[in-house]
Amino acid sequence: MSLTFREARARDLPAIVALLADDDLGRNRENPDDLARYSLILGRIEGDVRNSIVVAEQEAAVVGVFQITFITGLSRQGATRALVEGVRVAAAQRGQGIGAAMMRHAVELARARGCALVQLTSDKSRTRAHDFYARLGFKMSHEGFKLDP
Amino acid sequence: MSLTFREARARDLPAIVALLADDDLGRNRENPDDLARYSLILGRIEGDVRNSIVVAEQEAAVVGVFQITFITGLSRQGATRALVEGVRVAAAQRGQGIGAAMMRHAVELARARGCALVQLTSDKSRTRAHDFYARLGFKMSHEGFKLDP
């Protein structure tokens, strides 16, 4: 079955929020009933040329989502890096290579923007995800720190 | 000695690039002779309201630098996160608490923008930095992955 990628649209939000919420860590973080909130935020993201929500579509259904942000910095001689966040594949569609295709697409997007680096963090409890990223060629070279301000 | 924080200006670039290059990992990544390159990139960053290079100044000298980027996403009910990159303190000024003051300032900036999260990654070889971030209240909760696209 063919998989296509495109930027998320407002009508995708119920499917996207369901994907974000159908996750061990996301379950208690999301509120699928408050679509207006997610709509506002999608509007802000649409207004930022450096930030995108990308959906993977199969047979007209959203089966995966990720966020990619292009960040210009001074270090590494002014390198732009791509930050990937919120990678989710629908539970019923796992094991078909959709996640790998999504990450290959993310790397293509990064290459097209001239990025020197693609980076992401994954909760230390997600050990299967770590193996997944390693198989795609990512190096688990950094510790990821988070703070609630 | 009082420490002040402000957005980087073009005339700070020689000092900033020297800070980026005076580092075990940065030494081979930077090119202090190519200031035009860093100037172009600073101009791009100045044009992005969600991305800043912040310098710490003491007695009219740049003694530290970090980058902070505000990233809006759908996950966590549309949370904005602050990503901190490229944290450097001048070698001669270390051990005075400048780094801690810089990170407290980063957290204040994140709070002022309504961020739900401050995040950063640190190379696994930088074990002293890990202790430093832990002392500031950061949780080393994630694995950080990097890929050269």
Short mmCIF file of C-alpha atoms in Angstrom, two decimals:
data_model
loop_
_atom_site.label_atom_id
_atom_site.label_comp_id
_atom_site.label_asym_id
_atom_site.label_seq_id
_atom_site.Cartn_x
_atom_site.Cartn_y
_atom_site.Cartn_z
CA MET A 1 0.00 0.00 0.00
CA SER A 2 1.44 3.34 -0.97
CA LEU A 3 2.35 5.86 1.68
CA THR A 4 2.35 9.58 0.97
CA PHE A 5 3.60 12.51 3.03
CA ARG A 6 2.20 16.01 3.23
CA GLU A 7 1.85 18.91 5.65
CA ALA A 8 -0.98 18.50 8.13
CA ARG A 9 -4.24 20.35 7.50
CA ALA A 10 -6.90 21.36 10.01
CA ARG A 11 -9.13 18.45 9.05
CA ASP A 12 -6.35 16.03 10.02
CA LEU A 13 -6.35 17.23 13.63
CA PRO A 14 -8.76 14.62 15.10
CA ALA A 15 -6.58 11.85 13.65
CA ILE A 16 -3.34 13.54 14.72
CA VAL A 17 -4.47 14.16 18.28
CA ALA A 18 -5.72 10.57 18.49
CA LEU A 19 -2.22 9.41 17.44
CA LEU A 20 -0.57 11.67 20.02
CA ALA A 21 -2.90 10.40 22.75
CA ASP A 22 -2.58 6.70 21.83
CA ASP A 23 0.81 6.38 23.48
CA ASP A 24 2.07 5.30 26.89
CA LEU A 25 3.50 8.71 27.65
CA GLY A 26 1.04 10.81 25.62
CA ARG A 27 -2.10 9.33 27.15
CA ASN A 28 -2.12 11.71 30.10
CA ARG A 29 -0.70 14.68 28.23
CA GLU A 30 -3.32 15.20 25.53
CA ASN A 31 -6.94 16.37 25.48
CA PRO A 32 -8.65 15.15 22.29
CA ASP A 33 -11.86 16.97 23.31
CA ASP A 34 -10.23 20.38 22.94
CA LEU A 35 -9.78 20.52 19.17
CA ALA A 36 -10.01 24.31 19.19
CA ARG A 37 -6.77 24.45 21.15
CA TYR A 38 -4.94 22.20 18.68
CA SER A 39 -6.43 24.19 15.77
CA LEU A 40 -5.02 27.45 17.13
CA ILE A 41 -1.62 25.87 17.52
CA LEU A 42 -1.70 24.36 14.01
CA GLY A 43 -2.46 27.83 12.70
CA ARG A 44 0.63 29.20 14.45
CA ILE A 45 2.77 26.38 13.06
CA GLU A 46 1.42 27.04 9.54
CA GLY A 47 2.59 30.63 9.97
CA ASP A 48 6.17 29.56 10.68
CA VAL A 49 8.19 28.60 7.59
CA ARG A 50 10.70 26.74 9.77
CA ASN A 51 8.21 24.43 11.49
CA SER A 52 5.95 21.73 10.04
CA ILE A 53 3.65 18.95 11.11
CA VAL A 54 3.95 16.16 8.53
CA VAL A 55 1.41 13.37 8.20
CA ALA A 56 1.84 9.99 6.56
CA GLU A 57 -1.26 9.00 4.63
CA GLN A 58 -2.28 5.55 3.43
CA GLU A 59 -5.56 4.95 1.60
CA ALA A 60 -6.78 8.43 2.56
CA ALA A 61 -6.19 7.75 6.28
CA VAL A 62 -3.61 9.46 8.50
CA VAL A 63 -1.42 6.62 9.78
CA GLY A 64 1.51 8.59 11.16
CA VAL A 65 2.69 12.03 12.16
CA PHE A 66 5.86 13.85 13.07
CA GLN A 67 7.01 17.41 13.59
CA ILE A 68 10.12 18.81 11.95
CA THR A 69 11.68 22.17 12.82
CA PHE A 70 14.63 23.78 11.01
CA ILE A 71 16.89 25.65 13.41
CA THR A 72 19.67 27.93 12.28
CA GLY A 73 22.52 28.39 14.74
CA LEU A 74 26.03 29.82 14.86
CA SER A 75 27.79 26.65 15.97
CA ARG A 76 29.28 24.21 13.44
CA GLN A 77 30.00 27.18 11.14
CA GLY A 78 26.42 28.34 11.09
CA ALA A 79 24.81 24.97 10.57
CA THR A 80 21.09 24.47 10.26
CA ARG A 81 19.79 21.47 12.16
CA ALA A 82 16.48 19.65 11.79
CA LEU A 83 14.77 18.74 15.05
CA VAL A 84 12.24 15.91 14.87
CA GLU A 85 9.56 15.68 17.58
CA GLY A 86 6.32 13.82 18.22
CA VAL A 87 6.88 10.79 16.00
CA ARG A 88 3.80 8.52 16.09
CA VAL A 89 2.51 5.62 13.98
CA ALA A 90 -1.05 4.31 14.36
CA ALA A 91 -1.06 1.21 16.58
CA ALA A 92 -2.93 -0.87 13.98
CA GLN A 93 -0.38 -0.02 11.28
CA ARG A 94 2.84 -0.74 13.18
CA GLY A 95 5.37 -3.27 11.90
CA GLN A 96 4.89 -2.32 8.23
CA GLY A 97 7.85 0.04 7.98
CA ILE A 98 5.76 3.20 8.15
CA GLY A 99 7.91 4.69 10.91
CA ALA A 100 11.10 4.01 8.96
CA ALA A 101 9.61 5.58 5.82
CA MET A 102 8.57 8.61 7.88
CA MET A 103 12.08 9.06 9.24
CA ARG A 104 13.60 8.63 5.77
CA HIS A 105 11.24 11.37 4.62
CA ALA A 106 12.32 13.57 7.54
CA VAL A 107 15.96 13.07 6.55
CA GLU A 108 15.09 13.99 2.93
CA LEU A 109 13.38 17.17 4.11
CA ALA A 110 16.47 18.01 6.20
CA ARG A 111 18.75 17.40 3.22
CA ALA A 112 16.57 19.58 0.98
CA ARG A 113 16.95 22.43 3.49
CA GLY A 114 20.73 21.97 3.65
CA CYS A 115 20.75 20.74 7.23
CA ALA A 116 24.05 19.53 8.67
CA LEU A 117 22.32 17.47 11.33
CA VAL A 118 19.04 15.73 12.11
CA GLN A 119 18.39 15.35 15.82
CA LEU A 120 15.72 14.02 18.12
CA THR A 121 15.34 12.81 21.67
CA SER A 122 13.50 9.76 22.90
CA ASP A 123 12.40 9.05 26.46
CA LYS A 124 14.82 6.60 28.12
CA SER A 125 11.88 4.23 28.71
CA ARG A 126 11.28 3.83 24.95
CA THR A 127 13.98 1.21 24.37
CA ARG A 128 12.32 -0.21 21.23
CA ALA A 129 12.33 3.27 19.71
CA HIS A 130 16.06 3.53 20.47
CA ASP A 131 16.76 0.36 18.48
CA PHE A 132 14.55 1.71 15.70
CA TYR A 133 16.51 4.97 15.43
CA ALA A 134 19.83 3.14 15.61
CA ARG A 135 18.78 0.92 12.69
CA LEU A 136 18.06 4.09 10.69
CA GLY A 137 21.62 5.28 11.26
CA PHE A 138 21.06 7.65 14.17
CA LYS A 139 23.84 7.71 16.77
CA MET A 140 22.71 7.71 20.42
CA SER A 141 25.47 10.18 21.20
CA HIS A 142 23.80 12.61 23.60
CA GLU A 143 21.96 12.78 26.89
CA GLY A 144 18.63 14.55 26.65
CA PHE A 145 17.67 16.89 29.50
CA LYS A 146 14.23 18.35 30.21
CA LEU A 147 13.10 20.91 32.76
CA ASP A 148 9.63 22.18 33.61
CA PRO A 149 10.12 25.95 33.82
CA MET B 1 31.06 41.36 39.20
CA SER B 2 27.70 41.93 37.59
CA LEU B 3 26.60 39.78 34.70
CA THR B 4 24.16 41.02 32.09
CA PHE B 5 22.36 39.22 29.29
CA ARG B 6 21.38 40.53 25.89
CA GLU B 7 20.87 39.37 22.31
CA ALA B 8 24.09 38.99 20.36
CA ARG B 9 25.09 41.75 17.93
CA ALA B 10 27.37 41.50 14.89
CA ARG B 11 30.28 43.03 16.79
CA ASP B 12 30.10 40.16 19.33
CA LEU B 13 30.81 37.56 16.65
CA PRO B 14 34.61 37.32 17.08
CA ALA B 15 34.11 36.68 20.80
CA ILE B 16 31.25 34.25 20.23
CA VAL B 17 33.08 32.23 17.59
CA ALA B 18 36.15 32.11 19.85
CA LEU B 19 33.92 30.67 22.60
CA LEU B 20 32.43 28.10 20.24
CA ALA B 21 35.90 27.06 19.04
CA ASP B 22 37.48 26.92 22.52
CA ASP B 23 35.91 23.57 23.31
CA ASP B 24 36.98 19.94 23.02
CA LEU B 25 34.24 19.14 20.51
CA GLY B 26 33.97 22.57 18.89
CA ARG B 27 37.67 22.94 18.09
CA ASN B 28 37.45 21.06 14.80
CA ARG B 29 33.97 22.25 13.92
CA GLU B 30 34.46 26.02 13.77
CA ASN B 31 36.33 28.39 11.46
CA PRO B 32 37.02 31.68 13.28
CA ASP B 33 38.64 33.09 10.10
CA ASP B 34 35.34 33.07 8.23
CA LEU B 35 33.47 35.82 10.09
CA ALA B 36 31.42 36.64 6.99
CA ARG B 37 29.80 33.23 7.21
CA TYR B 38 28.85 33.68 10.88
CA SER B 39 27.61 37.22 10.10
CA LEU B 40 25.23 35.93 7.43
CA ILE B 41 23.89 33.34 9.83
CA LEU B 42 23.47 35.88 12.65
CA GLY B 43 21.45 38.00 10.24
CA ARG B 44 19.14 35.06 9.54
CA ILE B 45 18.73 34.39 13.25
CA GLU B 46 17.93 38.07 13.88
CA GLY B 47 15.17 37.72 11.29
CA ASP B 48 13.52 34.86 13.19
CA VAL B 49 11.45 35.93 16.20
CA ARG B 50 11.60 32.40 17.61
CA ASN B 51 15.38 32.07 17.65
CA SER B 52 18.00 34.03 19.59
CA ILE B 53 21.69 34.02 20.38
CA VAL B 54 22.11 35.35 23.92
CA VAL B 55 25.43 36.59 25.28
CA ALA B 56 26.46 36.99 28.91
CA GLU B 57 28.50 40.15 29.41
CA GLN B 58 30.77 41.03 32.31
CA GLU B 59 32.75 44.28 32.39
CA ALA B 60 31.96 44.89 28.71
CA ALA B 61 33.38 41.50 27.69
CA VAL B 62 31.41 38.56 26.30
CA VAL B 63 32.01 35.72 28.78
CA GLY B 64 29.30 33.29 27.69
CA VAL B 65 26.85 32.45 24.96
CA PHE B 66 23.87 30.22 24.34
CA GLN B 67 21.17 29.82 21.73
CA ILE B 68 17.50 29.54 22.61
CA THR B 69 14.76 28.56 20.16
CA PHE B 70 11.03 28.56 20.89
CA ILE B 71 9.26 25.70 19.16
CA THR B 72 5.49 25.39 18.97
CA GLY B 73 4.16 21.88 18.56
CA LEU B 74 0.87 19.99 18.74
CA SER B 75 1.91 17.50 21.39
CA ARG B 76 1.29 18.17 25.11
CA GLN B 77 -1.85 20.11 24.15
CA GLY B 78 0.00 22.45 21.85
CA ALA B 79 2.91 23.17 24.14
CA THR B 80 5.73 25.50 23.22
CA ARG B 81 9.15 24.22 24.19
CA ALA B 82 12.42 26.10 24.51
CA LEU B 83 15.44 24.36 23.00
CA VAL B 84 18.84 25.45 24.33
CA GLU B 85 21.92 24.84 22.19
CA GLY B 86 25.57 25.89 22.08
CA VAL B 87 26.09 26.75 25.75
CA ARG B 88 29.62 28.06 26.29
CA VAL B 89 31.43 29.92 29.10
CA ALA B 90 34.87 31.47 28.55
CA ALA B 91 37.56 29.15 29.95
CA ALA B 92 39.10 31.90 32.10
CA GLN B 93 35.74 32.69 33.70
CA ARG B 94 34.61 29.18 34.62
CA GLY B 95 33.78 28.22 38.20
CA GLN B 96 32.15 31.58 39.01
CA GLY B 97 28.58 30.48 38.43
CA ILE B 98 28.27 32.17 35.03
CA GLY B 99 26.93 29.01 33.38
CA ALA B 100 24.31 28.55 36.09
CA ALA B 101 23.24 32.20 35.77
CA MET B 102 23.00 31.75 32.00
CA MET B 103 20.77 28.71 32.36
CA ARG B 104 18.59 30.47 34.94
CA HIS B 105 18.22 33.26 32.41
CA ALA B 106 17.29 30.74 29.70
CA VAL B 107 14.61 29.31 31.99
CA GLU B 108 13.29 32.84 32.65
CA LEU B 109 13.10 33.50 28.91
CA ALA B 110 11.22 30.22 28.46
CA ARG B 111 8.80 31.11 31.25
CA ALA B 112 8.19 34.55 29.74
CA ARG B 113 7.23 32.90 26.44
CA GLY B 114 4.87 30.48 28.19
CA CYS B 115 6.98 27.39 27.48
CA ALA B 116 5.90 24.11 29.03
CA LEU B 117 9.38 22.64 28.72
CA VAL B 118 13.03 23.61 28.44
CA GLN B 119 15.15 21.00 26.72
CA LEU B 120 18.72 20.49 25.63
CA THR B 121 21.08 17.70 24.76
CA SER B 122 24.66 17.24 25.86
CA ASP B 123 27.23 14.93 24.29
CA LYS B 124 27.60 11.76 26.39
CA SER B 125 31.30 12.56 26.82
CA ARG B 126 30.51 15.80 28.69
CA THR B 127 29.89 14.20 32.07
CA ARG B 128 30.69 17.36 34.04
CA ALA B 129 28.05 19.21 32.04
CA HIS B 130 25.54 16.49 32.93
CA ASP B 131 26.13 17.04 36.64
CA PHE B 132 25.83 20.79 36.05
CA TYR B 133 22.42 20.46 34.35
CA ALA B 134 21.20 18.03 37.01
CA ARG B 135 22.11 20.54 39.73
CA LEU B 136 19.99 23.13 37.92
CA GLY B 137 16.99 20.80 38.08
CA PHE B 138 17.13 19.29 34.61
CA LYS B 139 16.13 15.62 34.42
CA MET B 140 18.35 13.41 32.24
CA SER B 141 15.22 11.64 30.99
CA HIS B 142 15.93 11.19 27.29
CA GLU B 143 18.41 9.69 24.88
CA GLY B 144 19.66 12.16 22.28
CA PHE B 145 20.07 10.92 18.70
CA LYS B 146 21.94 12.64 15.88
CA LEU B 147 22.25 11.78 12.22
CA ASP B 148 24.30 13.37 9.46
CA PRO B 149 21.81 13.63 6.59
#
